[in-house]
PDB file of C-alpha atoms in Angstrom:
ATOM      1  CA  UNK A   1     -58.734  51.174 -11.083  1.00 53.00           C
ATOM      2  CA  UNK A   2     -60.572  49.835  -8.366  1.00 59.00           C
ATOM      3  CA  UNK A   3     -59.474  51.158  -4.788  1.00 62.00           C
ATOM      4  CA  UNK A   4     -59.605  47.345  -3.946  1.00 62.00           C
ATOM      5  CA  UNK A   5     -56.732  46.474  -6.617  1.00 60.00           C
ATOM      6  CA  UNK A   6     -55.064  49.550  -5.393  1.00 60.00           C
ATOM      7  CA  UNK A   7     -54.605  48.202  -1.987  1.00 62.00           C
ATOM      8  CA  UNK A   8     -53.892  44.277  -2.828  1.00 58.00           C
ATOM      9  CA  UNK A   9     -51.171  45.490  -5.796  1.00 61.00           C
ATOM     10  CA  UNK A  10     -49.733  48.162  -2.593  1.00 61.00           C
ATOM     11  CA  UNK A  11     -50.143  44.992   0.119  1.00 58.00           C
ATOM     12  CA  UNK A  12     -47.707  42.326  -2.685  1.00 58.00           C
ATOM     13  CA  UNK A  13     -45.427  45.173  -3.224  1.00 54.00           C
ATOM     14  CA  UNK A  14     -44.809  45.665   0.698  1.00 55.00           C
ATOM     15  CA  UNK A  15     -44.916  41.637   0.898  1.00 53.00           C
ATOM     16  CA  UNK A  16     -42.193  40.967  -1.144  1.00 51.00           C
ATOM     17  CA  UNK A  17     -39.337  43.513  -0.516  1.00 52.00           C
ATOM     18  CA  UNK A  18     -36.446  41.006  -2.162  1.00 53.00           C
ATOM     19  CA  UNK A  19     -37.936  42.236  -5.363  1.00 52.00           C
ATOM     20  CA  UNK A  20     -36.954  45.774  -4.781  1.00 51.00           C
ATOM     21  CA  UNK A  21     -33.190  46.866  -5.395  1.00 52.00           C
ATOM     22  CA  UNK A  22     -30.996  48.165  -2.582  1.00 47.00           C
ATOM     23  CA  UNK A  23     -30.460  50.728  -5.051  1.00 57.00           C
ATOM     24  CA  UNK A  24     -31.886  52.504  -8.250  1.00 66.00           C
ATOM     25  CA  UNK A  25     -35.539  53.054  -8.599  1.00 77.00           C
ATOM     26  CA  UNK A  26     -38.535  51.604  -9.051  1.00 83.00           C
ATOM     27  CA  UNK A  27     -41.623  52.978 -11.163  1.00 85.00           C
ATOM     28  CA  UNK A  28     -44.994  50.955 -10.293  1.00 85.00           C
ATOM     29  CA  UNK A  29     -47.636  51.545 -12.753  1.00 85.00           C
ATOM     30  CA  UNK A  30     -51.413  50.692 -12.021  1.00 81.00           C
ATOM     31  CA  UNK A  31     -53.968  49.150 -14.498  1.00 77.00           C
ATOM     32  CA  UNK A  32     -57.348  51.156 -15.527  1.00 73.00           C
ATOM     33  CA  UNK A  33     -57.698  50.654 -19.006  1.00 72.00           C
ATOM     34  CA  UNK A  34     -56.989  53.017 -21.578  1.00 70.00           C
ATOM     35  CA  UNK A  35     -56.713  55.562 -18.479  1.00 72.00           C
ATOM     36  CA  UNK A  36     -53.419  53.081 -17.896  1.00 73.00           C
ATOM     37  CA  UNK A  37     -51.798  54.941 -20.345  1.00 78.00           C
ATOM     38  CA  UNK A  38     -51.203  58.494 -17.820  1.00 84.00           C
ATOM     39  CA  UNK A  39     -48.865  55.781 -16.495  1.00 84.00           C
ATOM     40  CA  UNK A  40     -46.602  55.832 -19.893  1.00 85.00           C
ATOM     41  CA  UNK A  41     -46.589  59.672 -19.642  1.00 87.00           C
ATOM     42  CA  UNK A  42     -45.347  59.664 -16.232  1.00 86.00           C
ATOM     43  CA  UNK A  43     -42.640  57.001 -17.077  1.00 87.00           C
ATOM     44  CA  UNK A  44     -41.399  58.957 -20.016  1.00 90.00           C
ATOM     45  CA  UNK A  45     -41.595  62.502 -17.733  1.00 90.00           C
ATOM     46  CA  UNK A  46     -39.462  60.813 -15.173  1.00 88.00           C
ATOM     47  CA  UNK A  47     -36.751  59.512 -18.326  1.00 88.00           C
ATOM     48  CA  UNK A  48     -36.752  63.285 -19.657  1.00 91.00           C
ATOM     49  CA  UNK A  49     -36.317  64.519 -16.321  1.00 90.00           C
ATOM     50  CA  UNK A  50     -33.382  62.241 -15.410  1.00 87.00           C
ATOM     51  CA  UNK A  51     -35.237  60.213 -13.097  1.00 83.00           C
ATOM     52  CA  UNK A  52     -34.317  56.529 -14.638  1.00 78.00           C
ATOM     53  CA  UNK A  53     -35.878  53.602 -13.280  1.00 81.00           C
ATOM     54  CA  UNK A  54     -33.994  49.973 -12.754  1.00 79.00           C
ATOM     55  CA  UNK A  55     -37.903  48.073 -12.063  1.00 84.00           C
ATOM     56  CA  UNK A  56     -40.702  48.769 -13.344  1.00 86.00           C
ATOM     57  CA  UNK A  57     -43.765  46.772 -11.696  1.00 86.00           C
ATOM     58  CA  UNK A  58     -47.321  47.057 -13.695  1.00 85.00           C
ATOM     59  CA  UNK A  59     -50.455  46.063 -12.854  1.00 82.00           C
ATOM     60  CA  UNK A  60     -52.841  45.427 -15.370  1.00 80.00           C
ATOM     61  CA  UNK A  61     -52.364  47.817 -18.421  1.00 81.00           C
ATOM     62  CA  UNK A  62     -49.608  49.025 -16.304  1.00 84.00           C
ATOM     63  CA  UNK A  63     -48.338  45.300 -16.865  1.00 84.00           C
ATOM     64  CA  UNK A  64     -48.342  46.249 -20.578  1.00 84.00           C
ATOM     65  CA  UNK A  65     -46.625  49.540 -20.525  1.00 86.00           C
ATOM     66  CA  UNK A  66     -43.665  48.520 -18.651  1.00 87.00           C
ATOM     67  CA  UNK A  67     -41.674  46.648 -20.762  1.00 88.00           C
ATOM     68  CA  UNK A  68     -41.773  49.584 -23.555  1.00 88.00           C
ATOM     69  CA  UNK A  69     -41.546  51.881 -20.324  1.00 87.00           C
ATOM     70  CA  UNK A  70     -38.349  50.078 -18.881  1.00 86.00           C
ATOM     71  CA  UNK A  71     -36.379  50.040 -22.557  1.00 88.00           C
ATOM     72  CA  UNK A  72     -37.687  53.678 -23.039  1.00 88.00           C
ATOM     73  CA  UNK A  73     -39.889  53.228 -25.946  1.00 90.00           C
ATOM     74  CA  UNK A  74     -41.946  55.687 -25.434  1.00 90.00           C
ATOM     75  CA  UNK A  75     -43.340  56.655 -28.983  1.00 92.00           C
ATOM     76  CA  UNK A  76     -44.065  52.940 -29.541  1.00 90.00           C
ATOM     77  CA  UNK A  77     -45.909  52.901 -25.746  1.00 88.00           C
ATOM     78  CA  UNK A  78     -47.977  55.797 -27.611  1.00 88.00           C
ATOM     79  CA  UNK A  79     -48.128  54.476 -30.606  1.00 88.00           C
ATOM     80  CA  UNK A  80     -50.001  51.165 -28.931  1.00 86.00           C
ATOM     81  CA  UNK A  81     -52.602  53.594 -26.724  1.00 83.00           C
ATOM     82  CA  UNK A  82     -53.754  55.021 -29.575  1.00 84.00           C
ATOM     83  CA  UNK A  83     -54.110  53.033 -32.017  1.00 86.00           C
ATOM     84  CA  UNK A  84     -54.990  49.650 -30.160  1.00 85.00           C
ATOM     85  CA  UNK A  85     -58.992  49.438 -30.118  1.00 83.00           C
ATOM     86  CA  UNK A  86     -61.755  46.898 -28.046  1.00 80.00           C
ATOM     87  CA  UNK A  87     -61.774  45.045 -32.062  1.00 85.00           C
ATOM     88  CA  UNK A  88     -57.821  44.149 -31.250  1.00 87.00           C
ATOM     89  CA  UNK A  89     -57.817  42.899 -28.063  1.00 84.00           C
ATOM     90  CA  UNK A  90     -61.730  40.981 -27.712  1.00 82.00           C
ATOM     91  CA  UNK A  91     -62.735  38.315 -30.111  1.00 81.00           C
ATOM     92  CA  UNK A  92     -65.710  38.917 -27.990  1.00 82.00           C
ATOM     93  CA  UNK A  93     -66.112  42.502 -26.619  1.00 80.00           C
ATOM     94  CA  UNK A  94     -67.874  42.510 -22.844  1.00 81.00           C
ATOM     95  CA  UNK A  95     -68.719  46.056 -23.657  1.00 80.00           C
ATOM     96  CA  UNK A  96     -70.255  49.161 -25.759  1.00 79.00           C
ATOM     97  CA  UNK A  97     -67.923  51.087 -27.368  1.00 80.00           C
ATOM     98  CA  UNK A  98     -70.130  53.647 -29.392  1.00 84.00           C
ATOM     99  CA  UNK A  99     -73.631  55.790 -29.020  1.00 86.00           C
ATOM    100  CA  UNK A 100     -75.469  55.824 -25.917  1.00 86.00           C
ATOM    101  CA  UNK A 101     -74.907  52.553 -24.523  1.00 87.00           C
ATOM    102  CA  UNK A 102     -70.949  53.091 -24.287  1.00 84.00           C
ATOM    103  CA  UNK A 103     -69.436  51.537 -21.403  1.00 80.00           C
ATOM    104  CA  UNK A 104     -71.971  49.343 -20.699  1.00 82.00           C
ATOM    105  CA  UNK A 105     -72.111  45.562 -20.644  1.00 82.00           C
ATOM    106  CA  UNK A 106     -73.343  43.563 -23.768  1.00 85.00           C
ATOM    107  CA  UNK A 107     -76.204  41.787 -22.540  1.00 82.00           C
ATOM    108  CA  UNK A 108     -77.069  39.337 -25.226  1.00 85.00           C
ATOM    109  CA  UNK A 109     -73.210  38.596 -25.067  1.00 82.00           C
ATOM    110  CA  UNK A 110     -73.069  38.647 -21.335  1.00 83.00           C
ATOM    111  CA  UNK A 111     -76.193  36.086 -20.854  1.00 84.00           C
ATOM    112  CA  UNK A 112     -74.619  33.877 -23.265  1.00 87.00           C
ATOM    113  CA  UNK A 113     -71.163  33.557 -21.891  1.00 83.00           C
ATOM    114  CA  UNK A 114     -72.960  32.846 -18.354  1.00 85.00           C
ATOM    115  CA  UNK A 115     -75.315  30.180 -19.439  1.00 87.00           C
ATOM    116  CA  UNK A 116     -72.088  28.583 -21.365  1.00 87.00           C
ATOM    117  CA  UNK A 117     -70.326  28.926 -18.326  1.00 84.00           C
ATOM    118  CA  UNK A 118     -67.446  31.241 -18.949  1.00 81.00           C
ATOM    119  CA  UNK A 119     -66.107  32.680 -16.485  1.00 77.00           C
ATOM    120  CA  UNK A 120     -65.597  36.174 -18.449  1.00 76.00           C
ATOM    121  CA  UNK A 121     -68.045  38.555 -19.816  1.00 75.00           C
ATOM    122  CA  UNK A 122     -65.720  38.674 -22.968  1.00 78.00           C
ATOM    123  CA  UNK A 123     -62.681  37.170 -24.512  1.00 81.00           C
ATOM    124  CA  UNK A 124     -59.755  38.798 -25.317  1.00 81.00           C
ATOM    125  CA  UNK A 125     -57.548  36.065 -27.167  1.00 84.00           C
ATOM    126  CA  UNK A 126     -56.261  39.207 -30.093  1.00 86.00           C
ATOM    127  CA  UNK A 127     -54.300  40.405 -27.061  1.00 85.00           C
ATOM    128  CA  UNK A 128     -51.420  38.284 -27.550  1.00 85.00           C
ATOM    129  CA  UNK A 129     -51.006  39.413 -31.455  1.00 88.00           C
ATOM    130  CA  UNK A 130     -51.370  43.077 -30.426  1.00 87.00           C
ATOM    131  CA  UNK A 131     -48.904  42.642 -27.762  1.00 87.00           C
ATOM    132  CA  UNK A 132     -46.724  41.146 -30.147  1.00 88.00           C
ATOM    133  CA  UNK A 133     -46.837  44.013 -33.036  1.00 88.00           C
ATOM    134  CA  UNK A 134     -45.148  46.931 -30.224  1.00 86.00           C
ATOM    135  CA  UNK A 135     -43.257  44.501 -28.419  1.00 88.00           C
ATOM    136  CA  UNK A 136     -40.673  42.133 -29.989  1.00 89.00           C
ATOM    137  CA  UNK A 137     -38.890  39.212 -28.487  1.00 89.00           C
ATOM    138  CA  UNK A 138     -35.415  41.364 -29.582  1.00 90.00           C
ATOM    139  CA  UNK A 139     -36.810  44.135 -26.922  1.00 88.00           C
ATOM    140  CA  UNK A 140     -37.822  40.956 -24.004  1.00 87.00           C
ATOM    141  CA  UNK A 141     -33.719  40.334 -24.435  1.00 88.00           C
ATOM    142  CA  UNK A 142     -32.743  43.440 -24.205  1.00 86.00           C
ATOM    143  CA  UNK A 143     -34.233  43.653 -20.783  1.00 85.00           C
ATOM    144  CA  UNK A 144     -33.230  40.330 -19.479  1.00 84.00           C
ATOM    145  CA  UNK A 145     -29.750  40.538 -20.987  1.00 85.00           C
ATOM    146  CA  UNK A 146     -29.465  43.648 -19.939  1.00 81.00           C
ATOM    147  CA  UNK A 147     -25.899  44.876 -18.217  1.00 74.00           C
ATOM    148  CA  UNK A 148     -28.106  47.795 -16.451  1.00 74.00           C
ATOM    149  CA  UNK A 149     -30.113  45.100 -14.401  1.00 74.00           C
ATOM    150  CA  UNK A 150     -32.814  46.373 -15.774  1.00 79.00           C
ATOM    151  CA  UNK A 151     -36.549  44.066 -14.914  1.00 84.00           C
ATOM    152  CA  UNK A 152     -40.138  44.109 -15.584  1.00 85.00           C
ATOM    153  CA  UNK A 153     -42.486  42.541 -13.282  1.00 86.00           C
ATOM    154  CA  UNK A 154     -46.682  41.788 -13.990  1.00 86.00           C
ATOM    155  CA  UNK A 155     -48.638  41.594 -11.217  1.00 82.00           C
ATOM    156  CA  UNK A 156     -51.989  40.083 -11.642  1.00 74.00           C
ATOM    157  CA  UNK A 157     -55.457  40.278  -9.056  1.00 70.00           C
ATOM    158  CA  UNK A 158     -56.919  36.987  -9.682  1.00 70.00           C
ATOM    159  CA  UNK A 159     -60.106  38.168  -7.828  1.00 64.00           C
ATOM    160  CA  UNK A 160     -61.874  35.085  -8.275  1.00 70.00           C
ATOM    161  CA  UNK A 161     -59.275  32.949  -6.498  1.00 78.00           C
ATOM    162  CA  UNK A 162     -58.779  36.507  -3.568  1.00 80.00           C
ATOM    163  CA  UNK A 163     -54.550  36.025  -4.685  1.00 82.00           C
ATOM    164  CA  UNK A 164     -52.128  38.469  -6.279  1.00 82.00           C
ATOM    165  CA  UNK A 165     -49.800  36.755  -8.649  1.00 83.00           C
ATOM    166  CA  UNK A 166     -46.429  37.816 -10.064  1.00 84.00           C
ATOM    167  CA  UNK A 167     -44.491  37.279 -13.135  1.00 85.00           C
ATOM    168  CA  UNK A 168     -40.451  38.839 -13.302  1.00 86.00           C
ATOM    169  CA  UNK A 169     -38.166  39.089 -16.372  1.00 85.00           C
ATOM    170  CA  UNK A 170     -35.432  37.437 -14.146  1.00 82.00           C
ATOM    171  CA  UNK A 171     -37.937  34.011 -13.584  1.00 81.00           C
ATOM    172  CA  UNK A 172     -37.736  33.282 -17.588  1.00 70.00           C
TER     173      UNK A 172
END
């Protein structure tokens, strides 16, 4: 993750202390990609190690772990990391994924999406579904109906607009 996103996902959580219980714990989880998922092994160490968590806030990928993180799913969490590929999540993938070019940015797709005027290098509208197959709406009730208090909240860097945005359990 970006040292920028770092700081602006560090500067909403010390912004908005009401979202913090007076007491239990809180596990924050930053983005980065597939390298989001050390955040799932460092949720489930803290569960094994009797080190529960009321909160979890995720940024990013870390936005995507937490609910499985929070309801300690942690074989489905790993399931999704390594299965999940670029095909599941981009109808049109921004990057190489194979041979030499990996990591880098599709040009013929990349020219095309700016002289169309997208905003985005690539499109990820297969994101929903995949979400969808590891995380059920049965598992969103158990955390909002849950006796244990228990809450999941997204943050978002909209760094096109310079804002951080937030999205709680509790709000829906």
């Amino acid at each position: 993750m970006k040292p920028t996103t770092t700081i602006l996902a560090i500067l909403f959580l010390l912004s908005i202390p009401n979202l913090i219980p007076a007491q239990g714990r809180v596990l924050v989880i930053s983005g980065g990609g597939a390298r989001g998922a050390w955040g799932g092994g460092l949720a489930q160490a803290l569960h094994e190690s009797g080190k529960d968590y009321q909160v979890v806030i995720g940024t990013s990928t870390g936005s995507l772990l937490a609910p499985l993180a929070v309801i300690d799913s942690f074989a489905r969490l790993e399931e999704a990391y390594t299965n999940v590929t670029h095909k599941d999540i981009f109808n049109v993938r921004p990057f190489y994924t194979k041979g030499k070019k990996k990591g880098q940015v599709r040009g013929f797709n990349a020219f095309w999406r700016i002289i169309t005027g997208r905003k985005t290098l690539g499109e990820s509208k297969r994101l929903r579904k995949a979400i969808t197959e590891y995380f059920t709406e049965a598992e969103y009730k158990t955390i909002t109906e849950s006796p244990d208090s228990l809450e999941i909240i997204a943050t978002v860097v909209n760094l096109q607009a310079d804002s951080t945005e937030y999205k709680s359990s509790r709000d829906y």
